[in-house]
Coordinates of C-alpha atoms in Angstrom, one line a residue:
M231 CA 0.0 0.0 0.0
L232 CA 2.8 2.4 0.9
Q233 CA 4.5 1.7 -2.4
F234 CA 1.2 2.3 -4.3
L235 CA 0.7 5.6 -2.5
L236 CA 4.2 6.8 -3.2
K237 CA 3.8 6.0 -6.9
R238 CA 0.5 7.9 -7.1
L239 CA 2.0 10.9 -5.3
L240 CA 4.9 11.0 -7.8
G241 CA 2.4 10.8 -10.6
L242 CA 0.4 13.6 -9.0
L243 CA 3.4 15.9 -9.2
F244 CA 3.7 15.3 -12.9
V245 CA 0.0 15.8 -13.5
L246 CA 0.0 19.1 -11.5
F247 CA 3.0 20.3 -13.4
G248 CA 1.4 19.5 -16.8
V249 CA -1.9 21.1 -15.8
S250 CA -0.1 24.2 -14.6
F251 CA 1.9 24.6 -17.8
I252 CA -1.1 24.0 -20.1
T253 CA -3.3 26.5 -18.2
F254 CA -0.5 29.0 -18.1
I255 CA 0.2 28.8 -21.8
I256 CA -3.6 29.1 -22.6
G257 CA -3.8 32.2 -20.4
Y258 CA -0.6 33.7 -21.9
F259 CA -1.9 33.4 -25.5
S260 CA -5.5 34.2 -24.7
P261 CA -6.9 37.2 -26.6
I262 CA -8.5 38.5 -23.4
D263 CA -6.4 41.1 -21.7
P264 CA -7.3 41.1 -18.0
V265 CA -5.7 44.4 -17.2
L266 CA -7.5 46.1 -20.1
Q267 CA -10.8 44.7 -18.8
L268 CA -10.0 45.8 -15.3
L269 CA -9.3 49.4 -16.3
G270 CA -12.3 49.7 -18.6
Q271 CA -13.2 53.3 -19.3
H272 CA -10.4 54.4 -17.0
Y273 CA -7.7 53.2 -19.4
T274 CA -4.6 55.3 -19.9
P275 CA -1.3 54.0 -21.3
E276 CA 0.4 54.9 -18.1
S277 CA -2.0 53.1 -15.8
Y278 CA -2.1 50.1 -18.2
A279 CA 1.7 49.8 -18.2
R280 CA 1.8 50.3 -14.4
L281 CA -0.7 47.5 -13.7
R282 CA 1.0 45.1 -16.1
H283 CA 4.3 45.7 -14.4
A284 CA 2.6 45.2 -10.9
Y285 CA 1.3 41.8 -11.9
G286 CA 4.4 40.8 -13.8
L287 CA 2.6 40.5 -17.1
D288 CA 5.3 42.5 -18.9
L289 CA 7.9 39.8 -18.4
P290 CA 8.7 37.1 -21.0
W291 CA 6.4 34.0 -20.7
Y292 CA 9.2 31.7 -19.3
L293 CA 10.0 34.2 -16.5
Q294 CA 6.2 34.5 -15.7
Y295 CA 5.9 30.7 -15.5
F296 CA 9.1 30.4 -13.4
H297 CA 7.7 32.9 -10.9
Y298 CA 4.4 31.0 -10.9
I299 CA 6.1 27.7 -10.1
V300 CA 8.2 29.3 -7.4
N301 CA 5.1 30.7 -5.8
L302 CA 3.4 27.3 -6.0
L303 CA 6.3 25.7 -4.2
H304 CA 5.5 28.2 -1.4
F305 CA 1.8 27.3 -1.6
D306 CA 1.1 30.7 -3.0
L307 CA -1.5 30.7 -5.9
G308 CA -1.0 34.3 -6.7
R309 CA -3.3 37.3 -6.5
S310 CA -6.6 37.8 -8.3
I311 CA -6.6 40.6 -10.8
H312 CA -10.3 41.5 -10.7
N313 CA -10.8 41.1 -6.9
Q314 CA -8.8 44.0 -5.5
S315 CA -5.6 41.9 -5.5
R316 CA -7.0 39.4 -3.0
R317 CA -4.9 36.3 -2.6
V318 CA -6.4 33.5 -4.8
I319 CA -6.3 31.1 -1.9
D320 CA -8.4 33.4 0.2
L321 CA -10.8 33.9 -2.7
L322 CA -11.3 30.1 -3.2
K323 CA -11.3 29.4 0.5
D324 CA -14.7 31.1 0.8
G325 CA -16.2 28.9 -1.9
I326 CA -14.7 25.5 -1.1
P327 CA -17.1 24.7 1.8
I328 CA -20.1 25.7 -0.3
S329 CA -19.1 23.7 -3.4
A330 CA -18.0 20.7 -1.3
E331 CA -21.3 20.7 0.6
I332 CA -23.6 20.8 -2.5
A333 CA -21.5 18.2 -4.3
T334 CA -21.2 15.8 -1.3
W335 CA -25.0 15.7 -0.6
G336 CA -25.8 15.7 -4.3
L337 CA -23.4 12.7 -5.0
L338 CA -24.9 10.9 -2.0
I339 CA -28.4 11.3 -3.4
T340 CA -27.1 10.2 -6.8
L341 CA -25.7 7.0 -5.4
L342 CA -28.6 6.1 -3.1
L343 CA -31.1 6.5 -6.0
G344 CA -29.1 5.7 -9.1
I345 CA -27.3 2.5 -8.2
P346 CA -30.3 0.7 -6.6
A347 CA -32.6 1.8 -9.5
G348 CA -30.1 0.4 -12.0
I349 CA -29.7 -2.9 -10.2
L350 CA -33.5 -3.2 -9.8
S351 CA -33.9 -2.6 -13.5
A352 CA -31.4 -5.3 -14.4
I353 CA -33.1 -7.8 -12.1
K354 CA -36.5 -6.9 -13.5
A355 CA -35.3 -6.5 -17.1
N356 CA -37.9 -6.0 -19.8
T357 CA -40.7 -5.5 -17.2
W358 CA -42.7 -2.4 -16.5
I359 CA -40.4 -1.6 -13.6
D360 CA -37.4 -1.6 -15.9
T361 CA -39.2 0.4 -18.6
T362 CA -40.3 3.0 -16.1
N363 CA -36.9 3.4 -14.6
M364 CA -35.1 3.6 -17.9
V365 CA -37.6 6.1 -19.4
L366 CA -37.0 8.3 -16.4
A367 CA -33.3 7.9 -16.5
L368 CA -33.0 8.6 -20.2
T369 CA -35.2 11.6 -19.9
L370 CA -33.0 13.1 -17.2
Y371 CA -29.9 12.0 -19.0
A372 CA -31.0 13.8 -22.2
L373 CA -31.6 17.1 -20.3
P374 CA -28.6 19.2 -19.6
V375 CA -28.1 20.1 -15.9
F376 CA -28.8 23.8 -16.5
I377 CA -32.2 22.9 -18.0
I378 CA -33.1 20.8 -15.0
A379 CA -32.0 23.7 -12.7
I380 CA -34.2 26.2 -14.6
F381 CA -37.2 23.8 -14.5
A382 CA -36.7 23.4 -10.8
Q383 CA -36.6 27.2 -10.3
L384 CA -39.8 27.6 -12.4
L385 CA -41.5 24.9 -10.2
V386 CA -40.5 26.7 -7.0
V387 CA -41.7 30.1 -8.4
W388 CA -45.1 28.4 -9.3
L389 CA -45.4 26.9 -5.9
N390 CA -44.6 30.2 -4.2
V391 CA -47.3 32.0 -6.3
N392 CA -50.0 29.4 -6.1
W393 CA -49.5 28.0 -2.6
D394 CA -48.3 31.1 -0.9
L395 CA -44.9 29.6 -0.1
E396 CA -41.8 31.7 0.5
W397 CA -39.2 29.2 -0.7
P398 CA -36.0 30.8 -1.9
V399 CA -35.1 30.5 -5.6
T400 CA -31.4 31.5 -5.4
S401 CA -28.5 31.8 -3.0
W402 CA -27.2 29.4 -0.3
G403 CA -27.4 29.2 3.4
T404 CA -24.6 28.9 5.9
P405 CA -22.2 26.2 4.9
W406 CA -22.7 22.9 6.7
Q407 CA -25.5 24.2 8.9
Y408 CA -29.0 22.9 8.7
S409 CA -31.5 25.1 10.4
W410 CA -34.9 25.2 8.6
S411 CA -33.9 28.4 6.7
D412 CA -30.6 26.9 5.6
I413 CA -32.4 23.7 4.4
Q414 CA -34.8 25.9 2.3
F415 CA -31.9 27.4 0.4
K416 CA -30.0 24.1 0.0
L417 CA -32.6 21.5 -0.8
V418 CA -33.5 22.4 -4.4
P419 CA -29.8 22.8 -5.7
I420 CA -28.8 19.6 -4.0
L421 CA -31.8 17.7 -5.5
V422 CA -30.9 19.1 -9.0
Y423 CA -27.3 17.9 -8.6
G424 CA -28.5 14.5 -7.4
L425 CA -31.0 14.0 -10.3
A426 CA -28.5 15.1 -12.9
G427 CA -26.2 12.3 -11.9
Y428 CA -28.9 9.8 -11.1
A429 CA -29.6 9.0 -14.7
Y430 CA -26.0 8.1 -15.6
Y431 CA -25.4 5.9 -12.6
A432 CA -28.8 4.1 -13.1
R433 CA -28.0 3.3 -16.7
L434 CA -24.4 2.3 -15.9
A435 CA -25.5 0.0 -13.0
R436 CA -28.2 -1.6 -15.1
T437 CA -25.8 -2.3 -18.0
S438 CA -23.1 -3.7 -15.8
M439 CA -25.5 -5.9 -13.8
L440 CA -27.1 -7.3 -16.9
E441 CA -23.7 -8.2 -18.3
V442 CA -22.6 -9.9 -15.0
L443 CA -26.0 -11.8 -14.7
R444 CA -25.2 -13.5 -18.1
Q445 CA -21.9 -14.9 -17.0
D446 CA -21.4 -18.6 -16.6
Y447 CA -20.6 -18.5 -12.9
V448 CA -24.0 -16.8 -12.2
R449 CA -25.8 -19.5 -14.2
T450 CA -23.9 -22.2 -12.3
A451 CA -24.9 -20.6 -9.0
R452 CA -28.5 -20.7 -10.1
A453 CA -28.2 -24.3 -11.3
K454 CA -27.0 -25.3 -7.8
G455 CA -30.3 -24.1 -6.4
L456 CA -29.1 -21.0 -4.7
R457 CA -31.8 -18.4 -3.9
E458 CA -32.0 -15.6 -6.4
R459 CA -31.2 -13.0 -3.7
T460 CA -28.0 -14.9 -2.8
V461 CA -27.0 -15.1 -6.5
V462 CA -27.6 -11.4 -7.1
Y463 CA -26.2 -9.8 -4.0
R464 CA -23.4 -12.2 -3.1
H465 CA -22.1 -13.4 -6.5
A466 CA -23.1 -10.8 -9.1
L467 CA -23.2 -7.4 -7.3
R468 CA -19.5 -7.0 -6.5
N469 CA -18.4 -7.6 -10.0
A470 CA -21.2 -5.4 -11.4
L471 CA -20.0 -2.5 -9.1
L472 CA -16.5 -2.3 -10.7
P473 CA -17.4 0.0 -13.6
V474 CA -19.5 2.0 -11.2
I475 CA -16.5 2.5 -8.9
T476 CA -14.5 3.8 -11.9
V477 CA -17.0 6.5 -12.5
L478 CA -17.4 7.1 -8.8
G479 CA -13.7 8.0 -8.5
L480 CA -14.1 10.7 -11.1
S481 CA -17.2 12.0 -9.3
I482 CA -15.3 12.1 -6.0
G483 CA -12.5 14.0 -7.7
L484 CA -14.8 16.6 -9.0
L485 CA -16.7 17.1 -5.8
I486 CA -15.5 20.6 -5.3
T487 CA -15.4 21.8 -8.9
G488 CA -18.2 19.8 -10.5
A489 CA -21.3 22.1 -9.8
F490 CA -20.5 25.0 -12.2
F491 CA -23.8 25.4 -13.9
I492 CA -25.9 24.8 -10.7
E493 CA -23.9 27.4 -8.8
R494 CA -24.3 29.8 -11.7
I495 CA -28.1 29.4 -12.1
F496 CA -28.8 29.4 -8.4
N497 CA -26.3 32.2 -7.8
I498 CA -24.4 30.2 -5.2
Q499 CA -21.1 31.7 -4.3
G500 CA -19.0 28.6 -4.6
I501 CA -15.9 27.8 -6.6
G502 CA -17.9 27.1 -9.8
L503 CA -19.4 30.6 -9.9
T504 CA -16.0 32.1 -9.0
T505 CA -14.4 30.3 -11.9
I506 CA -17.1 31.2 -14.4
N507 CA -16.6 34.9 -13.4
A508 CA -12.9 34.5 -13.7
V509 CA -13.2 33.1 -17.2
S510 CA -15.4 36.0 -18.3
Q511 CA -13.0 38.5 -16.8
G512 CA -9.7 36.8 -17.9
D513 CA -8.7 36.5 -14.3
F514 CA -6.0 33.8 -15.1
P515 CA -4.6 33.3 -11.6
V516 CA -8.0 32.1 -10.4
I517 CA -8.5 29.9 -13.5
Q518 CA -5.1 28.3 -13.0
A519 CA -5.8 27.7 -9.3
T520 CA -9.2 26.0 -10.0
A521 CA -7.7 23.9 -12.8
L522 CA -5.0 22.7 -10.3
L523 CA -7.6 22.0 -7.7
A524 CA -9.6 19.9 -10.2
A525 CA -6.5 18.0 -11.2
L526 CA -5.7 17.3 -7.6
G527 CA -9.2 16.1 -7.0
V528 CA -9.3 13.8 -10.0
V529 CA -6.0 12.1 -9.1
A530 CA -7.2 11.6 -5.5
G531 CA -10.5 10.2 -6.8
N532 CA -8.7 7.7 -9.0
M533 CA -6.6 6.7 -6.0
I534 CA -9.8 6.1 -4.0
S535 CA -11.2 4.0 -6.9
D536 CA -8.1 1.8 -7.0
I537 CA -8.4 1.2 -3.2
L538 CA -12.1 0.4 -3.6
Y539 CA -11.3 -2.1 -6.3
T540 CA -9.3 -4.2 -3.9
I541 CA -12.2 -4.1 -1.4
V542 CA -14.8 -5.1 -3.9
D543 CA -12.7 -7.7 -5.7
P544 CA -9.8 -9.1 -3.7
R545 CA -8.3 -10.6 -6.8
I546 CA -7.2 -7.1 -7.8
K547 CA -3.9 -6.1 -6.3
L548 CA -2.4 -2.6 -5.7
S549 CA 0.5 -2.8 -8.1

């Protein structure tokens, strides 16, 4: 296990270096000039040159990247250009708890609904239960997450108008607190996040379970007279979960940065909304930081997947 972790940590360094270089080069050659956007109507050649020098943007690209790497080694992500020179780490620190909360609860709902629904559809294949589940899953899968979010907002507005409710349509409560007012803010975005992922996990679990149920060892277990429940949950389920675990690792890796559209539509001040604003403003230090955060999360999620493989299937070794 220690050797496996050391290999993954070494690989993580190469991934982070590659992501940092790619995002830096994209930002360097981008047609968006963040200083020009920052100045707006207050542009003068003198102020423009002064700000570019203050942010080190007048240096050659290799010197800019060298300073960026040196700052990273000191755990300094730089300073935001469009947020009064706030440190990027301080800017993201405000959004991490919010994004982590919405994604954690949303992923939990996705797993608790999607995987059992997919397994049930596989067991009841070609019945009305399977048809109903798959029609619902395909409908949700075909709808982009921002469409589901808008529909949810319209439903809340309709209920507020017709039932005299005062349910909030946007914003977020206090992170990781669950008073009634906090729950009102959080419930709809979390459900939207969960439903958006439900469809994919339901279809994946169904396909994987159907494939496993057709294997010879499953037919042999049934021929021995084992109860269907034993065949499904003891012999088939573990192998059927392996593809699901692969996708789960990616979902875990994107917990913090995976709710961009939901945060934008519901005006939730998480990392997703911060990143979208940074892209529109050309605030490259913030974009680079969120890209590194996403890369770090994906590598960590893949590591968790590899560990879960050995738990679900002992034949798989960490090597």
